PDB file of C-alpha atoms in Angstrom:
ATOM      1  CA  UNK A   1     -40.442  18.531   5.080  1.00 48.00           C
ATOM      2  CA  UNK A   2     -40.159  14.947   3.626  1.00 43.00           C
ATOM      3  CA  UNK A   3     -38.819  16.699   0.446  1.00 41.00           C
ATOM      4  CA  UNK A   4     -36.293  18.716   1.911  1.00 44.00           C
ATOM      5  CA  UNK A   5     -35.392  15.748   3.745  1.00 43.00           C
ATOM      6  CA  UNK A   6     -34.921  13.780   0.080  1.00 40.00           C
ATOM      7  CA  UNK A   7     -32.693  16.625  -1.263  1.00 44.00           C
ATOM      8  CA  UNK A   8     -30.380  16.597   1.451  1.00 44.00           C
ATOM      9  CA  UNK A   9     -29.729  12.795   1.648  1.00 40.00           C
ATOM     10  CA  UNK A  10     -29.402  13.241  -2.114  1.00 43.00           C
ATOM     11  CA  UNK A  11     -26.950  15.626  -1.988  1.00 42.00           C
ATOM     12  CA  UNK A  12     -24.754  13.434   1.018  1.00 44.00           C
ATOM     13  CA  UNK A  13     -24.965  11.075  -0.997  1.00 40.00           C
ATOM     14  CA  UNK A  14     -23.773  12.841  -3.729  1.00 38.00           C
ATOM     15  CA  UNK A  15     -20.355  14.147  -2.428  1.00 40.00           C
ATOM     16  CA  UNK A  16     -19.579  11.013  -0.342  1.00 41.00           C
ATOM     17  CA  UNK A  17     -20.048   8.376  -3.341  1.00 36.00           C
ATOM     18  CA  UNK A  18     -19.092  10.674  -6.327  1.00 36.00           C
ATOM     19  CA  UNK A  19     -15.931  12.204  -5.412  1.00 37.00           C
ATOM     20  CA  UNK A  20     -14.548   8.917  -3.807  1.00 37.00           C
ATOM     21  CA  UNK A  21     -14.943   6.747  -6.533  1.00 30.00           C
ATOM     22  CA  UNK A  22     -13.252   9.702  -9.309  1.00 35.00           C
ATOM     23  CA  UNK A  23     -10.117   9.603  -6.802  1.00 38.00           C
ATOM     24  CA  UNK A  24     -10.088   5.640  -6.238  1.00 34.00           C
ATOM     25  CA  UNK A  25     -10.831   5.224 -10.672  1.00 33.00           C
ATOM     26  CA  UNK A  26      -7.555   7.221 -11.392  1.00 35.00           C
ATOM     27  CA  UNK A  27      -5.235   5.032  -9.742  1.00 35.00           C
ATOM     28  CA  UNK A  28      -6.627   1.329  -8.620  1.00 35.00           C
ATOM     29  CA  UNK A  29      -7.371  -1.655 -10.776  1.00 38.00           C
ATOM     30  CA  UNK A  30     -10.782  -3.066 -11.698  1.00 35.00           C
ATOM     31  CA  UNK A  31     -12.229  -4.419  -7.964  1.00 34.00           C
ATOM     32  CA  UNK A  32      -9.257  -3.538  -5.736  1.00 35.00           C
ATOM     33  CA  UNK A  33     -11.826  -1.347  -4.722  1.00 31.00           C
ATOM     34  CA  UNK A  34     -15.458  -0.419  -4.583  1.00 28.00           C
ATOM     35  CA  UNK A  35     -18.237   2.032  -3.170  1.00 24.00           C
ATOM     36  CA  UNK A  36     -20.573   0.931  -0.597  1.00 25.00           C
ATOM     37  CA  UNK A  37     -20.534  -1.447   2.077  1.00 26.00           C
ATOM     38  CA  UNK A  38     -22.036  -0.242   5.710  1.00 25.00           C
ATOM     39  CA  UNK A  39     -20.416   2.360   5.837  1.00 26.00           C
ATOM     40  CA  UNK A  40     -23.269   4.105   3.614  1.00 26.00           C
ATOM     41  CA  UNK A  41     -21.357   4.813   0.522  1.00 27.00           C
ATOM     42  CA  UNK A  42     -17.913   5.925   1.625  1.00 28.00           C
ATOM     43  CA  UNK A  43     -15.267   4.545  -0.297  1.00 30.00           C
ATOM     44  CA  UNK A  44     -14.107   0.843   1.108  1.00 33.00           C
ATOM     45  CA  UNK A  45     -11.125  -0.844   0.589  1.00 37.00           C
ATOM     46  CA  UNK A  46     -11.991  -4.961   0.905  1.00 36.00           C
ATOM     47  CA  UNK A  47      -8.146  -5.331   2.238  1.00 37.00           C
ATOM     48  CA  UNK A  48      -9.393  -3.284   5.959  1.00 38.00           C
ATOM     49  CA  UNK A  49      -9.514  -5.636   8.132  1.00 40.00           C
ATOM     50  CA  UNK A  50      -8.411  -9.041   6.013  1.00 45.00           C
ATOM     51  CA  UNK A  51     -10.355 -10.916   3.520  1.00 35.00           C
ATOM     52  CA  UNK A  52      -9.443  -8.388   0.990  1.00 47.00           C
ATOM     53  CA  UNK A  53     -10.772  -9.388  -3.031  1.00 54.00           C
ATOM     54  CA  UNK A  54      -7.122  -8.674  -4.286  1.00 81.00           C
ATOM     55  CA  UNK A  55      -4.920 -11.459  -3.720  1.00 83.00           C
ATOM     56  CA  UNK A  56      -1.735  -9.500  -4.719  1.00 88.00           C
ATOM     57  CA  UNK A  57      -2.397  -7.002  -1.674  1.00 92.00           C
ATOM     58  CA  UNK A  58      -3.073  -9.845   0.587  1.00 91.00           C
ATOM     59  CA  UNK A  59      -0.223 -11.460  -0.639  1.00 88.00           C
ATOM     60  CA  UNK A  60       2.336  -8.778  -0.023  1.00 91.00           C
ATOM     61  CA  UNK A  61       1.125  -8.154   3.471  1.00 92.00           C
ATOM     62  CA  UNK A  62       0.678 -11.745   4.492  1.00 89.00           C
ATOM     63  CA  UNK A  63       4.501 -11.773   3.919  1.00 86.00           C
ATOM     64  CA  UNK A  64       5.889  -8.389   4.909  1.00 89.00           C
ATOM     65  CA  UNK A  65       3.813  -8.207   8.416  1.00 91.00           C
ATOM     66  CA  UNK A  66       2.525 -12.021   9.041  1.00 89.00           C
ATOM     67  CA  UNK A  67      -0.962 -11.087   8.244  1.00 92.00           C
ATOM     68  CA  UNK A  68      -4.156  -9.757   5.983  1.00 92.00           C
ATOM     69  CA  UNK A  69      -5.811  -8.504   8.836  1.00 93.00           C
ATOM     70  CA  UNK A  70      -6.000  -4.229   9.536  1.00 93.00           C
ATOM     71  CA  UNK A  71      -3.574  -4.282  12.383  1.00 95.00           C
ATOM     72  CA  UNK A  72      -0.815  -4.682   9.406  1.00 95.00           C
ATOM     73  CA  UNK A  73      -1.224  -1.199   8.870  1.00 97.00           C
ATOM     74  CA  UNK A  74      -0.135  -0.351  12.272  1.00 98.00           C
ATOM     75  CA  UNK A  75       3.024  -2.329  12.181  1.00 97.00           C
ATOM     76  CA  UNK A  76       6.521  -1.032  12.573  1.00 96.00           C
ATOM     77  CA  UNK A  77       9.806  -2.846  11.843  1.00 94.00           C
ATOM     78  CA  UNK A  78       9.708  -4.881  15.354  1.00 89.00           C
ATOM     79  CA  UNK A  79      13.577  -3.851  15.802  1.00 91.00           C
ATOM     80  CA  UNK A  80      12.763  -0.429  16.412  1.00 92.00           C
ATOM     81  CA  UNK A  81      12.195   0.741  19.966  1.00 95.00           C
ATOM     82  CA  UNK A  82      10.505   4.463  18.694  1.00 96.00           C
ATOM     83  CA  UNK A  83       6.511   3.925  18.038  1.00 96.00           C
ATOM     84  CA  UNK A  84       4.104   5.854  16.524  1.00 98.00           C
ATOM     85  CA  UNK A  85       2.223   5.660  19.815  1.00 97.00           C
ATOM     86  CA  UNK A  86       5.736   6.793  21.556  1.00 96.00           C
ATOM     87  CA  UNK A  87       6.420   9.748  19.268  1.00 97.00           C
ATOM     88  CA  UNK A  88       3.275  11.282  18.369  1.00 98.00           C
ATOM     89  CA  UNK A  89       0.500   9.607  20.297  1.00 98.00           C
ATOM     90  CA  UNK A  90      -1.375   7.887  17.656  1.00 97.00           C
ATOM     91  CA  UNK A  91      -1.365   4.417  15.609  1.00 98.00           C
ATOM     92  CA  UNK A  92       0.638   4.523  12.867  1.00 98.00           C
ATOM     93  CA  UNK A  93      -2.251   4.718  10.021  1.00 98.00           C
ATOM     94  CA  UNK A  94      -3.784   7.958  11.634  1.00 98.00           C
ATOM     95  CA  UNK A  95       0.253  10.084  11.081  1.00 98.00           C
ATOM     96  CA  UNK A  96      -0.047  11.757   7.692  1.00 98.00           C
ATOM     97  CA  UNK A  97       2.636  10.690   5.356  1.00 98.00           C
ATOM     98  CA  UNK A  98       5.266  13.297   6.627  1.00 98.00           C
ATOM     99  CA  UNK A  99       4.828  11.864  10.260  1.00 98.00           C
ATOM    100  CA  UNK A 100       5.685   8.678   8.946  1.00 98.00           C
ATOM    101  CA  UNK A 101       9.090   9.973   7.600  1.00 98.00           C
ATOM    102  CA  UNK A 102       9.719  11.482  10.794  1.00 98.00           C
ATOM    103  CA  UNK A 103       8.813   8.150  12.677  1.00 98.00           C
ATOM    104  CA  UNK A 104      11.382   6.532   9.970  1.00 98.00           C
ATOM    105  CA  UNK A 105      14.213   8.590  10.491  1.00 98.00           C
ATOM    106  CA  UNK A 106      14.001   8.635  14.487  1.00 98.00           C
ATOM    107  CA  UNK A 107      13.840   4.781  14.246  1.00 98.00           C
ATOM    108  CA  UNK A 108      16.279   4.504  12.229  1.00 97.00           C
ATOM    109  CA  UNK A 109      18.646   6.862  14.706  1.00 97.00           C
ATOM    110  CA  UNK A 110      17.029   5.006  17.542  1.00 97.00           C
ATOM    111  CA  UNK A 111      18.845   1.406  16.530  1.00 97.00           C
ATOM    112  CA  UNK A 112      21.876   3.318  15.610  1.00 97.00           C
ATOM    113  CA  UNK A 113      22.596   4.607  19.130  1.00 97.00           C
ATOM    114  CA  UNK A 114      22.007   1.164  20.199  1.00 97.00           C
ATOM    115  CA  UNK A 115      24.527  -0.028  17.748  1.00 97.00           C
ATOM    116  CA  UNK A 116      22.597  -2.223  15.766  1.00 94.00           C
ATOM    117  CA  UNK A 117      24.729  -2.593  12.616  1.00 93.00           C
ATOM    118  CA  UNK A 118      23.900  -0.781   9.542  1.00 91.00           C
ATOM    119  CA  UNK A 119      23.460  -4.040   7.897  1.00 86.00           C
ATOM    120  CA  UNK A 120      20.257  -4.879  10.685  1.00 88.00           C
ATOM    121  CA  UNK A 121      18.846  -1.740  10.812  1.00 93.00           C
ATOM    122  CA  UNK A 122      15.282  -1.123   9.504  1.00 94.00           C
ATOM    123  CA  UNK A 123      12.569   1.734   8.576  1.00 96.00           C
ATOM    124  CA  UNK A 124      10.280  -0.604   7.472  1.00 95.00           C
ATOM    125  CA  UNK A 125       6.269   0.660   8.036  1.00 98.00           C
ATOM    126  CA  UNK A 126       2.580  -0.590   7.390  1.00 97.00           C
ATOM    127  CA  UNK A 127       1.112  -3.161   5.742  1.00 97.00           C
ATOM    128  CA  UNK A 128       3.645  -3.042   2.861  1.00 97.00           C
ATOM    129  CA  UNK A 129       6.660  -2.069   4.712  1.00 95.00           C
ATOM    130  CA  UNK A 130       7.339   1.362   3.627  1.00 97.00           C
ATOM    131  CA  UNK A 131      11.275   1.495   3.987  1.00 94.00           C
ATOM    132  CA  UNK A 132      12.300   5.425   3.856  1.00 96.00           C
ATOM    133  CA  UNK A 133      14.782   5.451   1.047  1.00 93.00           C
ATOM    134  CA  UNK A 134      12.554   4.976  -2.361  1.00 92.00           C
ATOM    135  CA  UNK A 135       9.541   5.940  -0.369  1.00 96.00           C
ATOM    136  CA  UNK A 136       8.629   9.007  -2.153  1.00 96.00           C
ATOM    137  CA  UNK A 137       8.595   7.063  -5.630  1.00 94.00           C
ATOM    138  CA  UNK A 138       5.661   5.420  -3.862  1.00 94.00           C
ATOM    139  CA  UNK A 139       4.047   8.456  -2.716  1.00 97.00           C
ATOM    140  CA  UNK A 140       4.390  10.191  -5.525  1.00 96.00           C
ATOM    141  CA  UNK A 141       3.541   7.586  -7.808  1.00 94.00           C
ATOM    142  CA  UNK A 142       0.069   7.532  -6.195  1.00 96.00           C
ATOM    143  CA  UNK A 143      -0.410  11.184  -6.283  1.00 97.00           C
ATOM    144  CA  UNK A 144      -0.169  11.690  -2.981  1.00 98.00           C
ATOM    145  CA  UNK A 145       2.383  13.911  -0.742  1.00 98.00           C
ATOM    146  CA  UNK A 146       3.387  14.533   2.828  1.00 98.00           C
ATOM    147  CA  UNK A 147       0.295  16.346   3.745  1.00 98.00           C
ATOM    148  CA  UNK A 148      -2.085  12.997   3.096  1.00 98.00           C
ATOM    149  CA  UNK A 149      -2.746  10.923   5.817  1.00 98.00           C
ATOM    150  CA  UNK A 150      -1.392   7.431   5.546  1.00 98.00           C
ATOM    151  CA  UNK A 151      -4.272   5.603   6.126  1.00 97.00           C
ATOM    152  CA  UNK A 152      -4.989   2.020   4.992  1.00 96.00           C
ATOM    153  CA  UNK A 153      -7.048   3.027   1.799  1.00 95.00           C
ATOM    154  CA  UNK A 154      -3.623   4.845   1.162  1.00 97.00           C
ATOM    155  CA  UNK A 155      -0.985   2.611   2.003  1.00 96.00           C
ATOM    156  CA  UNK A 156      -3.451   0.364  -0.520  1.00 94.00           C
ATOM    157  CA  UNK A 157      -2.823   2.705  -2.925  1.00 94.00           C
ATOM    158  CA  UNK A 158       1.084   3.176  -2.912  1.00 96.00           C
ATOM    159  CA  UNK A 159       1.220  -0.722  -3.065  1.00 94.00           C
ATOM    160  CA  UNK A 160      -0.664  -1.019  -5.927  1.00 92.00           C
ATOM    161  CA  UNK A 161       0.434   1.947  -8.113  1.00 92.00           C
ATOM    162  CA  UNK A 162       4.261   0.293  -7.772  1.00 92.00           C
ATOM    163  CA  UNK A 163       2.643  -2.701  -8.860  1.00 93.00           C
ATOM    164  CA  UNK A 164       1.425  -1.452 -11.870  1.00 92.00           C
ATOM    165  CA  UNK A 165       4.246   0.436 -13.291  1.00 91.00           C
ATOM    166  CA  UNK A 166       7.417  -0.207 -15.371  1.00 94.00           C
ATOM    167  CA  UNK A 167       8.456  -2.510 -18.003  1.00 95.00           C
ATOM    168  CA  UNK A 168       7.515  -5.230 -16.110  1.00 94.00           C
ATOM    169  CA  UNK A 169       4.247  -4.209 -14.041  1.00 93.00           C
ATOM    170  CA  UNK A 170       0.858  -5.296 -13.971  1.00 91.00           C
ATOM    171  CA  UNK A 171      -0.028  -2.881 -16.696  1.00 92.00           C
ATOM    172  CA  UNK A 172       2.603  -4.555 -18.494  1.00 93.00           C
ATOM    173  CA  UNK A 173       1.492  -8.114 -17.852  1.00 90.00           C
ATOM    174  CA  UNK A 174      -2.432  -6.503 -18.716  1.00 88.00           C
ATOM    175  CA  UNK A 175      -1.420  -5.026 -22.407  1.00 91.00           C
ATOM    176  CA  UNK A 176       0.838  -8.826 -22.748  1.00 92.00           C
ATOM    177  CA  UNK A 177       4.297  -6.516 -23.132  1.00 96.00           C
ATOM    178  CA  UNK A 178       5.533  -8.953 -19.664  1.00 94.00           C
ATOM    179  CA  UNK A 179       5.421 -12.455 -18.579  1.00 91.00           C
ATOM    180  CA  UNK A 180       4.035 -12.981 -15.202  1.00 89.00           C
ATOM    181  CA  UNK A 181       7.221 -14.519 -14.386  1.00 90.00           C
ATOM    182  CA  UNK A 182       8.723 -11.389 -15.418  1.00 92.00           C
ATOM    183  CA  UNK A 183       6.650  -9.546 -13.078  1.00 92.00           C
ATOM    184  CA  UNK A 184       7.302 -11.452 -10.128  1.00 89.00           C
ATOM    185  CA  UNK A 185      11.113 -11.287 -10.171  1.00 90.00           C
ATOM    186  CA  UNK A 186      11.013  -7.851 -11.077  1.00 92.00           C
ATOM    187  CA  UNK A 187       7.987  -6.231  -9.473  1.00 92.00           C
ATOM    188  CA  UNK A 188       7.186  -8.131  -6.634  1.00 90.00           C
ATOM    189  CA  UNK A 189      10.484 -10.189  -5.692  1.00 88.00           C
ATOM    190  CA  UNK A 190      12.240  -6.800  -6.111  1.00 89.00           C
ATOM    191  CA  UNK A 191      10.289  -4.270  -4.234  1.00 89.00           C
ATOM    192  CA  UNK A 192       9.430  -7.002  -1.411  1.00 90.00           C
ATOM    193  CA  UNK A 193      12.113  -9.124   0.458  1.00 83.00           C
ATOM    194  CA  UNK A 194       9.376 -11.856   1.429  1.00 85.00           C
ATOM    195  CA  UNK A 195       8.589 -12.913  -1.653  1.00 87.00           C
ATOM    196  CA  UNK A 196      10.129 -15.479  -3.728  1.00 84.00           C
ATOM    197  CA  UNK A 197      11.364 -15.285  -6.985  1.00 86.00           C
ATOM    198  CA  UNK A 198      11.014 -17.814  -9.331  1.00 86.00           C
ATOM    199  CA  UNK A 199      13.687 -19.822  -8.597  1.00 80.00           C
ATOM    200  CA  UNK A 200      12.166 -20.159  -4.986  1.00 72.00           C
ATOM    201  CA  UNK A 201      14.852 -17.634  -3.233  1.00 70.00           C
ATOM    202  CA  UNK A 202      14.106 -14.376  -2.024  1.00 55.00           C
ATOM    203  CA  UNK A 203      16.196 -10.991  -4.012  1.00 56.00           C
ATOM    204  CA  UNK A 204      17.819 -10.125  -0.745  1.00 50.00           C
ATOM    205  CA  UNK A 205      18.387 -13.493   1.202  1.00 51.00           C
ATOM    206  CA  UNK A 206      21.260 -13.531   2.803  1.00 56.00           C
ATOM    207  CA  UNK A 207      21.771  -9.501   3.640  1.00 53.00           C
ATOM    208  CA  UNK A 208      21.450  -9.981   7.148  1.00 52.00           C
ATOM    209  CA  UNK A 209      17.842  -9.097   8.076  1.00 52.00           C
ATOM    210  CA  UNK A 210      15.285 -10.567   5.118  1.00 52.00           C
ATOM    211  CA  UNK A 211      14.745 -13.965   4.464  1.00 52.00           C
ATOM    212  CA  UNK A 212      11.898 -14.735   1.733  1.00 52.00           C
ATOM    213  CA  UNK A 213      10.100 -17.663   3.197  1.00 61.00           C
ATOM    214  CA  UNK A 214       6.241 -16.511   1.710  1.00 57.00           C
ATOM    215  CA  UNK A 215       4.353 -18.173  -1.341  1.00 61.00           C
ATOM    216  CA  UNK A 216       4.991 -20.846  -3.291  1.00 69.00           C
ATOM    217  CA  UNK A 217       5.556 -20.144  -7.116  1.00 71.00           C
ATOM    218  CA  UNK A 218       2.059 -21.355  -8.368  1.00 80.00           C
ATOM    219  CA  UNK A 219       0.402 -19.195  -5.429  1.00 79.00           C
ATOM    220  CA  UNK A 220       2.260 -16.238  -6.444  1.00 78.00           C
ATOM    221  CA  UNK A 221       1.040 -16.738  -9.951  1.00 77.00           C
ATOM    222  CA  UNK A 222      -2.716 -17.027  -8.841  1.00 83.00           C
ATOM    223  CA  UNK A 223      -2.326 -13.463  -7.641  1.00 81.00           C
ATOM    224  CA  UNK A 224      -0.308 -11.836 -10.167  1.00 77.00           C
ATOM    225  CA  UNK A 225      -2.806 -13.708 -13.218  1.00 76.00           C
ATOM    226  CA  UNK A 226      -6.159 -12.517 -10.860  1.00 75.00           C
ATOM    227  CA  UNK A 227      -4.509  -9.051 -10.543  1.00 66.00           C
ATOM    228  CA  UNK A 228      -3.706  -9.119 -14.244  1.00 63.00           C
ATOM    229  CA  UNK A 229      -7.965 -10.137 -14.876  1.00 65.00           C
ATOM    230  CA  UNK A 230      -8.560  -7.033 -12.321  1.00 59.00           C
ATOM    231  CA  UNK A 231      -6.991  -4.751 -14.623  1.00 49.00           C
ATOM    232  CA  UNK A 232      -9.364  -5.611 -17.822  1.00 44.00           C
ATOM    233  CA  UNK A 233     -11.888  -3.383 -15.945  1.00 41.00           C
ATOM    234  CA  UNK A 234     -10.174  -0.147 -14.893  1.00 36.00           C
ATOM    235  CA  UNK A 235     -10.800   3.076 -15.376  1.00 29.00           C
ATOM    236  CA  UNK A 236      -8.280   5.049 -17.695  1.00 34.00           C
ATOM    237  CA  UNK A 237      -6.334   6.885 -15.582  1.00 36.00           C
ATOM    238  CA  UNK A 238      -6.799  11.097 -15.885  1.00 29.00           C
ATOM    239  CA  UNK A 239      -3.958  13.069 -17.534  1.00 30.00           C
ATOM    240  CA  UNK A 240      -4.100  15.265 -14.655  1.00 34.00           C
ATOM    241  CA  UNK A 241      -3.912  12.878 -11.461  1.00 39.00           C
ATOM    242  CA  UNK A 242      -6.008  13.534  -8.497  1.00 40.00           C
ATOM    243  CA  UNK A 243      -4.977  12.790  -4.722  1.00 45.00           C
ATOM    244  CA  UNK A 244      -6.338   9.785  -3.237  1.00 42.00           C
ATOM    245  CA  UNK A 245      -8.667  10.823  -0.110  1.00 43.00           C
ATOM    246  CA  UNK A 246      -8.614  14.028   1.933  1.00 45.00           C
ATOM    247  CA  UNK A 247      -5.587  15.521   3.187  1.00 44.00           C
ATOM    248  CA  UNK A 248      -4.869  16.284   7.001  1.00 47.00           C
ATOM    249  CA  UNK A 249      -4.849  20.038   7.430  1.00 42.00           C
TER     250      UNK A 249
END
């Protein structure tokens, strides 16, 4: 009996740790994420529930939704009046990706009928602020699609797969083809309205809703130069990418 019992906690063990860390190894850097924790050997990301090991992460949220702690990856655009709660009965981080488009588009007809002009209007979702036009470069550059769930370890992984592509990404900075200057005008500054550039203004000050008010220049190049160490220890990424976590349905 105490041998049958081995095998089968061998064999748990086995598909939880195994498969996990093959999906996480295609697309993360070195230490965004790792296996274990007390969860017994599922796959944990250290930015659920704040005190996250990757700075750049951190630093994106801290600006986009006022905080490192897991509620960012509940949080709508606070203009909207249409919830995930209101629409489908569920926190935002339990819709599958699709869900979330659907959630976008109602919110964004939702301040429309109000008459919020164009100019104010917002889809913005999760930790990183998902905004619905350019979302699917995120989604697919992760390998995921509609059908995934968008769950923190997910929303995790869109963030950090834009992050590392392009002329100017962290892979970029990594192989010394970029300037971490370079990356944070193009890369982060670009892609997210919070942060500064290096000049100390934000990309799209002055349109009306975003104002970048987060991280001074030599914080933003802690991150970008500890995300840029992160990425000595990755895995090479497959030819054939895999999707990150189970899909719902």
């Amino acid at each position: 009996e105490a041998k049958e019992m081995f095998a089968e906690f061998g064999s748990r063990a086995k598909d939880a740790i195994s498969p996990a860390w093959n999906k996480a190894a295609d697309f993360m850097l070195g230490g965004a994420f790792k296996i274990g924790g007390s969860s017994g050997g599922e796959l944990q990301s250290p930015a659920v529930g704040g005190g996250s090991n990757n700075q750049l992460l951190d630093l994106i949220a801290k600006g986009e939704v006022g905080t490192t702690g897991r509620e960012g990856y509940n949080t709508m655009f606070k203009g909207s009046r249409v919830t995930a709660r209101s629409m489908f009965g569920k926190d935002l981080s339990q819709l599958t990706i699709g869900e979330v488009k659907q959630l976008q588009k109602a919110s964004i007809k939702e301040q429309a009928d109000r008459k919020i002009p164009a100019s104010r209007r917002s889809s913005a979702a999760g930790r990183y602020q998902f905004i619905y036009t350019g979302f699917d470069d995120y989604i697919k550059s992760a390998g995921l699609s509609d059908k995934d769930l968008f769950s923190p370890e997910n929303q995790d992984a869109m963030a950090m797969a834009m992050l590392r592509k392009g002329k100017y990404g962290l892979d970029a900075v990594k192989a010394g083809k970029a300037t971490t200057q370079q990356f944070q005008n193009n890369v982060l500054a670009a892609r997210w309205a919070s942060i500064k550039n290096t000049s100390g203004r934000g990309q799209y000050d002055g349109d009306g809703i975003n104002m970048a008010s987060h991280g001074s220049t030599a914080e933003i190049q802690r991150a970008i130069q500890q995300g840029a160490a992160q990425a000595q220890g990755m895995v090479q990424q497959s030819a054939t990418p895999r999707k990150l976590y189970n899909s719902k349905g």
